mmCIF file of C-alpha atoms in Angstrom:
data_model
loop_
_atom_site.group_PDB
_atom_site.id
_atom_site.type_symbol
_atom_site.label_atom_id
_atom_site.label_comp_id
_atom_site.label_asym_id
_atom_site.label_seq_id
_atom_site.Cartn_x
_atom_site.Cartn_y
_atom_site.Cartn_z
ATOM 1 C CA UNK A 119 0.000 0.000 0.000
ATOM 2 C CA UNK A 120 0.911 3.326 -1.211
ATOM 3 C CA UNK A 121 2.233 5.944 1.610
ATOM 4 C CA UNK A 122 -0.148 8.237 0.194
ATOM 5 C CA UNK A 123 -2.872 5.925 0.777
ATOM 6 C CA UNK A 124 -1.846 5.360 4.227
ATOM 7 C CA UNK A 125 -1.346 8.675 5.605
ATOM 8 C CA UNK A 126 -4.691 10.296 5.781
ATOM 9 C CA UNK A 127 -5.852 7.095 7.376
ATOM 10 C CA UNK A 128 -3.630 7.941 10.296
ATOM 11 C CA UNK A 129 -4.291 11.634 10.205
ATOM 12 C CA UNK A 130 -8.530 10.668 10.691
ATOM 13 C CA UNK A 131 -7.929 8.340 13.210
ATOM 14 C CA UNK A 132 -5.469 11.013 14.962
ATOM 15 C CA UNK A 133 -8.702 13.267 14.742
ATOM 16 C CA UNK A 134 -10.806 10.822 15.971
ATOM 17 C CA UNK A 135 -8.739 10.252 19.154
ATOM 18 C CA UNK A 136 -8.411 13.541 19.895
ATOM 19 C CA UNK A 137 -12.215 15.081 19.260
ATOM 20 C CA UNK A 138 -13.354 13.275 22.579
ATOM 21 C CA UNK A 139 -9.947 15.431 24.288
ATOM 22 C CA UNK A 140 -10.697 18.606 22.801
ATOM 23 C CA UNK A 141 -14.279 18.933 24.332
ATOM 24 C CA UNK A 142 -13.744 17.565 27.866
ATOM 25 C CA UNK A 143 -12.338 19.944 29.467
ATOM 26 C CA UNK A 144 -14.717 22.166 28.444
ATOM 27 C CA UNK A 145 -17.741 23.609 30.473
ATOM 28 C CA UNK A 146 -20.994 23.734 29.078
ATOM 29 C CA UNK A 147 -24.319 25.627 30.281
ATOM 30 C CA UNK A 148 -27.034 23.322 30.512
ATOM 31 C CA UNK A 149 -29.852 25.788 31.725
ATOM 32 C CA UNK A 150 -29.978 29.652 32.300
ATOM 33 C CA UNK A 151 -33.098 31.407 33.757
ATOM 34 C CA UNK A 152 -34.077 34.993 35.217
ATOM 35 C CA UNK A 153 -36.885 35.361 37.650
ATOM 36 C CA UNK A 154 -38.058 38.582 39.301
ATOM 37 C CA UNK A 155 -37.746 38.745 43.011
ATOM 38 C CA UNK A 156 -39.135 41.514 45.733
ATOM 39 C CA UNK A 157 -35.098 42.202 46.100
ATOM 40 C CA UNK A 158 -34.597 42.618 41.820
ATOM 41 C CA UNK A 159 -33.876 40.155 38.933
ATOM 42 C CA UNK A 160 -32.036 36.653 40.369
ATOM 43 C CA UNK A 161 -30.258 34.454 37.814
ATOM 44 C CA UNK A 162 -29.976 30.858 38.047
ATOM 45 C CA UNK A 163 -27.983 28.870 36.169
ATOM 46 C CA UNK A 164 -26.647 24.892 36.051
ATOM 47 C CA UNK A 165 -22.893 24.006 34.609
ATOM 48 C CA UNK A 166 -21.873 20.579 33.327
ATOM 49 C CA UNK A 167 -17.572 20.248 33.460
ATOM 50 C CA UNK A 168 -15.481 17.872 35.058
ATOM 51 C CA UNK A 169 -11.755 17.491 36.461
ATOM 52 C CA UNK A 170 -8.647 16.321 34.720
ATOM 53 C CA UNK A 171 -5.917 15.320 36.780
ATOM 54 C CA UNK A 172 -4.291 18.295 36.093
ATOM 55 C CA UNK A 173 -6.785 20.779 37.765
ATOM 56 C CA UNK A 174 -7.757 18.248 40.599
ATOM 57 C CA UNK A 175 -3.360 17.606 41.528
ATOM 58 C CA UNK A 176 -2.858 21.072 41.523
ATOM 59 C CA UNK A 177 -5.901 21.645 44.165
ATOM 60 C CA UNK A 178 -4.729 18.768 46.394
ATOM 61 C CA UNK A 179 -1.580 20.387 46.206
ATOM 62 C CA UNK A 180 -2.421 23.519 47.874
ATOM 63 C CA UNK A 181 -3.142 25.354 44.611
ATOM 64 C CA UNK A 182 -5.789 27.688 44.904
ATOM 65 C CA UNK A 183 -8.475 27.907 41.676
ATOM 66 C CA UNK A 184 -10.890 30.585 40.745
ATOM 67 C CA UNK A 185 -13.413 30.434 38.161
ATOM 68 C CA UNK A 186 -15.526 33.309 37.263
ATOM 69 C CA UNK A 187 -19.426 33.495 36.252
ATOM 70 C CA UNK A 188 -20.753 36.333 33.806
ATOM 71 C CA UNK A 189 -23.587 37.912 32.972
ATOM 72 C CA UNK A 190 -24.639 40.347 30.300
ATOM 73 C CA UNK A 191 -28.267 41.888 29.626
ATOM 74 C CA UNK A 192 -28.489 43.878 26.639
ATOM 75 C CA UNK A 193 -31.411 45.129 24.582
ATOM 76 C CA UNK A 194 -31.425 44.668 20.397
ATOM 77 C CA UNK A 195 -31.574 47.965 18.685
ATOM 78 C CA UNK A 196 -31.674 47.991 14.677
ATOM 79 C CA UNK A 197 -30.552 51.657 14.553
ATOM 80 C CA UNK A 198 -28.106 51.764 16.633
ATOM 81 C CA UNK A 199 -25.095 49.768 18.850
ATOM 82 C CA UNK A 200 -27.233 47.334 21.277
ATOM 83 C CA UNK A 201 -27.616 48.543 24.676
ATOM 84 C CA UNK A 202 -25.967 47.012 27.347
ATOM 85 C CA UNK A 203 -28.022 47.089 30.087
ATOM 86 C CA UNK A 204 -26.672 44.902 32.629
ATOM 87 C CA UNK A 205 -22.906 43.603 33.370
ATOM 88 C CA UNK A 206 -22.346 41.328 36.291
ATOM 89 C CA UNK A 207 -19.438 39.024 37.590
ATOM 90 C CA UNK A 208 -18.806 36.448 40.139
ATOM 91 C CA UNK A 209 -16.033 34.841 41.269
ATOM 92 C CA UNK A 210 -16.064 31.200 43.032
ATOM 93 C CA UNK A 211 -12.676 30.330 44.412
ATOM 94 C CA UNK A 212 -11.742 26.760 45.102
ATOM 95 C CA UNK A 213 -9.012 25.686 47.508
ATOM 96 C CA UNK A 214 -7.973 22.498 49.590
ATOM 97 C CA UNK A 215 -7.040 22.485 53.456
ATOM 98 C CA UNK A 216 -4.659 19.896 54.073
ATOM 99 C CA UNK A 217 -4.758 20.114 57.847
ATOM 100 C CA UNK A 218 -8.889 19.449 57.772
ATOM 101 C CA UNK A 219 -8.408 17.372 54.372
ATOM 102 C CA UNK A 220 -11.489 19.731 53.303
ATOM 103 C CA UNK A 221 -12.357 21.204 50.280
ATOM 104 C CA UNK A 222 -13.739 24.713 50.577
ATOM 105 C CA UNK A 223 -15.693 26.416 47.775
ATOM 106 C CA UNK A 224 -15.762 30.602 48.792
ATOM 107 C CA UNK A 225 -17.509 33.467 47.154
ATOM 108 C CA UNK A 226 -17.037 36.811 48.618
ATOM 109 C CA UNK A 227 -16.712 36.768 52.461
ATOM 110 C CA UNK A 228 -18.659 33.324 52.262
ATOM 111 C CA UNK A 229 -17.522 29.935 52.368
ATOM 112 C CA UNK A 230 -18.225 26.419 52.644
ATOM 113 C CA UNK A 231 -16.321 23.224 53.283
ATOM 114 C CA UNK A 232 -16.727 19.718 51.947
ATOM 115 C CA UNK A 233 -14.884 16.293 52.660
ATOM 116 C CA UNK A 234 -14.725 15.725 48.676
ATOM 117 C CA UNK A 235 -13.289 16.995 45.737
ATOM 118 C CA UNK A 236 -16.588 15.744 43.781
ATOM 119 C CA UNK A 237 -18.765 17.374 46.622
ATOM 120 C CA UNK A 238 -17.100 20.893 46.220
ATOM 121 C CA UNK A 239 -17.871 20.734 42.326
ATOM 122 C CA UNK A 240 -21.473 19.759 42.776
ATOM 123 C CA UNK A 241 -21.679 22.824 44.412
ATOM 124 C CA UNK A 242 -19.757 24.838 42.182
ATOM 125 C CA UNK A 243 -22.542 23.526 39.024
ATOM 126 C CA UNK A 244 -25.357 25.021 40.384
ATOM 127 C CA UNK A 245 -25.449 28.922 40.951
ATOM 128 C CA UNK A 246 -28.731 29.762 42.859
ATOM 129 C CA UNK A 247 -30.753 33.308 43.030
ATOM 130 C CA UNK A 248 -27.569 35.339 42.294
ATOM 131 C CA UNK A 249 -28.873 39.257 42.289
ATOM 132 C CA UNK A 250 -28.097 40.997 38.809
ATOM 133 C CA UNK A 251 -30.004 43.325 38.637
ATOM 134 C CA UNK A 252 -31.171 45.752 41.725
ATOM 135 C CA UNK A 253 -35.010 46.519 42.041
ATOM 136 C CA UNK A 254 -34.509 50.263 41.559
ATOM 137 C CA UNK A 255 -33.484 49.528 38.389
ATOM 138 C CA UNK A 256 -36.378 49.726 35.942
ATOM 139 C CA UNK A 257 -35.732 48.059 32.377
ATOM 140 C CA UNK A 258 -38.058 48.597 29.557
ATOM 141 C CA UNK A 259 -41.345 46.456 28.085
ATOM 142 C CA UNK A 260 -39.529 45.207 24.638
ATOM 143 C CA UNK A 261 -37.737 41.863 25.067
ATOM 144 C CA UNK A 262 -33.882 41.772 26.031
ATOM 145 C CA UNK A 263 -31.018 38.999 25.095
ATOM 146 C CA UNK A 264 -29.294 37.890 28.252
ATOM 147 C CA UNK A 265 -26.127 35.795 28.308
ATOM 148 C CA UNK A 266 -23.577 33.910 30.585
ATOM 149 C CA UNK A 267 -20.948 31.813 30.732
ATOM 150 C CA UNK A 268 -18.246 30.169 33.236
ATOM 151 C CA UNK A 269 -14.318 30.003 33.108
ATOM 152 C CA UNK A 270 -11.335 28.962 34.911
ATOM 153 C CA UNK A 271 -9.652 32.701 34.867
ATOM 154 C CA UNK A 272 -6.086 32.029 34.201
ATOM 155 C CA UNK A 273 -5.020 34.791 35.823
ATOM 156 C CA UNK A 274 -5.205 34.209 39.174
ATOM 157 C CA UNK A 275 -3.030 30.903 39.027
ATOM 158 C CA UNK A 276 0.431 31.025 39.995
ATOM 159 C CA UNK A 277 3.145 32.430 37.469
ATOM 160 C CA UNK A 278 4.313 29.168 35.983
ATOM 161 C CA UNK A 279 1.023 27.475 35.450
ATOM 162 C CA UNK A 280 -0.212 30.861 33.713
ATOM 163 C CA UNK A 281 2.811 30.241 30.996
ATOM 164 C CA UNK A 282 1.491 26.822 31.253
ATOM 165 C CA UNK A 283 -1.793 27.685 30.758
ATOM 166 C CA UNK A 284 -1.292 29.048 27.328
ATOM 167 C CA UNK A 285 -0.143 26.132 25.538
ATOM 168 C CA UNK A 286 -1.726 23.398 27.756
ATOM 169 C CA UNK A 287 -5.513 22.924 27.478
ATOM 170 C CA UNK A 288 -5.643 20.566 30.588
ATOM 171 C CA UNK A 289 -5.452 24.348 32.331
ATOM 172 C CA UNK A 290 -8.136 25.771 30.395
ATOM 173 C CA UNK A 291 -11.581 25.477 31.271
ATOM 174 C CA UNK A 292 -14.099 26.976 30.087
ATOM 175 C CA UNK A 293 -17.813 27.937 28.319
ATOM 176 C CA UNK A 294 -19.425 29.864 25.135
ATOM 177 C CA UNK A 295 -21.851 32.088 26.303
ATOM 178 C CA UNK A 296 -25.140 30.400 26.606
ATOM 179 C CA UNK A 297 -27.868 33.049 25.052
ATOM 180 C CA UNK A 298 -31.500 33.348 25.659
ATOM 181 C CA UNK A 299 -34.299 35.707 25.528
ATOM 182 C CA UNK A 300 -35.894 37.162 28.586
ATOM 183 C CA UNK A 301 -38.981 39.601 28.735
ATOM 184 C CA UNK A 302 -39.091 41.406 31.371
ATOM 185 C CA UNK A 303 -42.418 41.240 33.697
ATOM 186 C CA UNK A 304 -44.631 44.403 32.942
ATOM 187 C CA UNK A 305 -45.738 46.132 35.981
ATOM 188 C CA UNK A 306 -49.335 45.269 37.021
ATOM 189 C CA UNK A 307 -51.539 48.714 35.588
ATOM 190 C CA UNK A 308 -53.588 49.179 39.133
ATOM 191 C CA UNK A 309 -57.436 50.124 37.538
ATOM 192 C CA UNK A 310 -58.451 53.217 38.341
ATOM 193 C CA UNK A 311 -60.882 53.121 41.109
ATOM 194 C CA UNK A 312 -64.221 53.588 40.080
ATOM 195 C CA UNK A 313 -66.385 56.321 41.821
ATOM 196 C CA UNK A 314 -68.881 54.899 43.425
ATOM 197 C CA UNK A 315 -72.467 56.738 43.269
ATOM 198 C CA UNK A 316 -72.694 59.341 46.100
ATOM 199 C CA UNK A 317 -75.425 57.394 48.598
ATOM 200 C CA UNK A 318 -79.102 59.492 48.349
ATOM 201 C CA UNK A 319 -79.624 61.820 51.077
ATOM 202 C CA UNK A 320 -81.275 59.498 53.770
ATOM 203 C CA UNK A 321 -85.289 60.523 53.724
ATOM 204 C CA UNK A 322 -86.911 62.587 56.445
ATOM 205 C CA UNK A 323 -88.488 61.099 59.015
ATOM 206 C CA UNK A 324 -92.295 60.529 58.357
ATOM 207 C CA UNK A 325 -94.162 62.864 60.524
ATOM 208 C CA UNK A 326 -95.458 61.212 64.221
ATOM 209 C CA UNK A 327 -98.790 59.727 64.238
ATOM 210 C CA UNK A 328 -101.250 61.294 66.546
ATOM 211 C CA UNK A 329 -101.711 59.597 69.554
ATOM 212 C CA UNK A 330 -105.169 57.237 69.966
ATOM 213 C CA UNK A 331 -107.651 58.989 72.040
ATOM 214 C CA UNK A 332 -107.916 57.490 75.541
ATOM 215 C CA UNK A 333 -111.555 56.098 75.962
ATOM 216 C CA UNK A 334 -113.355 57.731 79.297
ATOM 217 C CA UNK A 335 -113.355 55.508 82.477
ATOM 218 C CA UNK A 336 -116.751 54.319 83.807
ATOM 219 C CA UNK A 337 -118.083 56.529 86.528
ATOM 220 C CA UNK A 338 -116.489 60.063 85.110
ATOM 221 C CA UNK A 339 -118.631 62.762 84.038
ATOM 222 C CA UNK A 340 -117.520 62.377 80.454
ATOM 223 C CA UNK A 341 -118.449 58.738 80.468
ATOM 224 C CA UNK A 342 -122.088 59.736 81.652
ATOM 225 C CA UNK A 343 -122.336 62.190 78.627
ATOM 226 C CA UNK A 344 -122.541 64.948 81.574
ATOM 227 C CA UNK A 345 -120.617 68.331 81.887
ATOM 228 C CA UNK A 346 -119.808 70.156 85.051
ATOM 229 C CA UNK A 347 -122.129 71.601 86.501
#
C-alpha cells in the first residue's frame, strides 16, 4: 500500500482520538433562567464540566483555583449599537485544606467546606438566586437577550502554570456564552378606582302619628255624657 494511501488514514484516526480530548475539558451551560424577586432580577444557572488530573493535583496540592461566572443583559436595537443594560461578575474560588483534608468552595466573604473533591464541584454547578439586577433599576417592556458563561480565569493561578496555561488545554476550562431571551415582567396597571355613586340623602323622618284617644273611664262625668255643673 501506497504511503499516500496510508497517511490520511492515520491523520482521521489522529482526529478521531483527539475530538473526545478537545471537548472535555470544556464547560458547558445546561440551563440559564431569570426570575423577578421583591429584592430585583435573580439568575440561576446549572454548569456541566469535570476534572482532569491536572486541575484536581494542583488543588490537592495547595493550589488555589478561581473560576468566574458572567452575565450580560443587553437590549437589540436595529438603529443603533445594542444597549448594554446589565454587566455582572462572580467569582467562586476553590481551595484544599490539608490540615482538615477539606475542600472549601468561597464566594465573597462566604464559604463552605466539603470532605470531597466531587462534593465541592457539585456545588460549584449550580449557581442559585444570584442578584443581577437591583429593584430600583427599571428596564423597559420590549424583550432583552441575556447571556452567561463560566471560566477557569487564568489569571489568578500562579506564574508558571499561567505560561502553562497558554499552551496546555488541561489548564483551560471553560464555556461559550449560553444566550436566551428574557422579557421582562410588565408592571401590574392598578385600575383606576371607580367612583362609586354618592349614597341618596337618607329621607326625612315621616311625621309622628297622633296619639289614639284614651276612651273615658266608667263613673267620670264624660263617660255619663254629663258636663260640670
Amino acid at each position: 500500500m501506497r504511503a499516500s494511501a496510508i497517511l490520511p488514514r492515520i491523520f482521521l484516526a489522529l482526529a478521531c482520538a483527539a475530538a473526545p480530548c478537545a471537548h472535555a475539558d470544556d464547560i458547558e451551560v445546561i440551563d440559564a433562567r431569570l426570575a423577578a424577586s421583591e429584592e430585583g432580577l435573580l439568575l440561576s444557572a446549572d454548569f456541566g464540566f469535570e476534572f482532569n488530573a491536572r486541575l484536581g493535583e494542583a488543588v490537592a496540592n495547595g493550589v488555589p483555583l478561581y473560576f468566574v461566572v458572567e452575565f450580560e443583559l443587553t437590549r437589540p436595537r436595529w438603529y443603533w449599537f445594542d444597549e448594554n443594560a446589565v454587566s455582572r461578575s462572580t467569582q467562586l474560588r476553590l481551595s484544599y485544606h490539608a490540615l482538615s483534608r477539606q475542600y472549601r468552595v468561597s464566594t465573597g466573604p462566604l464559604h463552605q467546606d466539603y470532605p470531597t473533591l466531587d462534593a465541592a464541584l457539585d456545588v460549584m454547578r449550580r449557581l442559585r438566586n444570584w442578584q443581577v439586577l437591583e429593584r430600583s433599576v427599571t428596564l423597559g417592556g420590549s424583550s432583552y437577550e441575556a447571556a452567561v458563561r463560566m471560566r477557569l480565569d487564568p489569571a489568578q493561578l500562579p506564574k508558571p502554570l499561567q505560561l502553562s496555561a497558554l499552551t496546555n488545554r488541561e489548564l483551560r476550562l471553560e464555556s461559550p456564552w449560553k444566550r436566551f431571551i428574557f422579557l421582562p415582567p410588565r408592571a401590574a396597571a392598578r385600575p383606576a378606582a371607580a367612583l362609586a355613586p354618592a349614597a341618596p340623602a337618607p329621607a326625612a323622618p315621616a311625621p309622628a302619628a297622633p296619639a289614639p284617644a284614651v276612651p273615658a273611664l266608667p263613673g267620670t262625668p264624660e263617660a255619663q255624657g254629663g258636663g260640670t255643673k
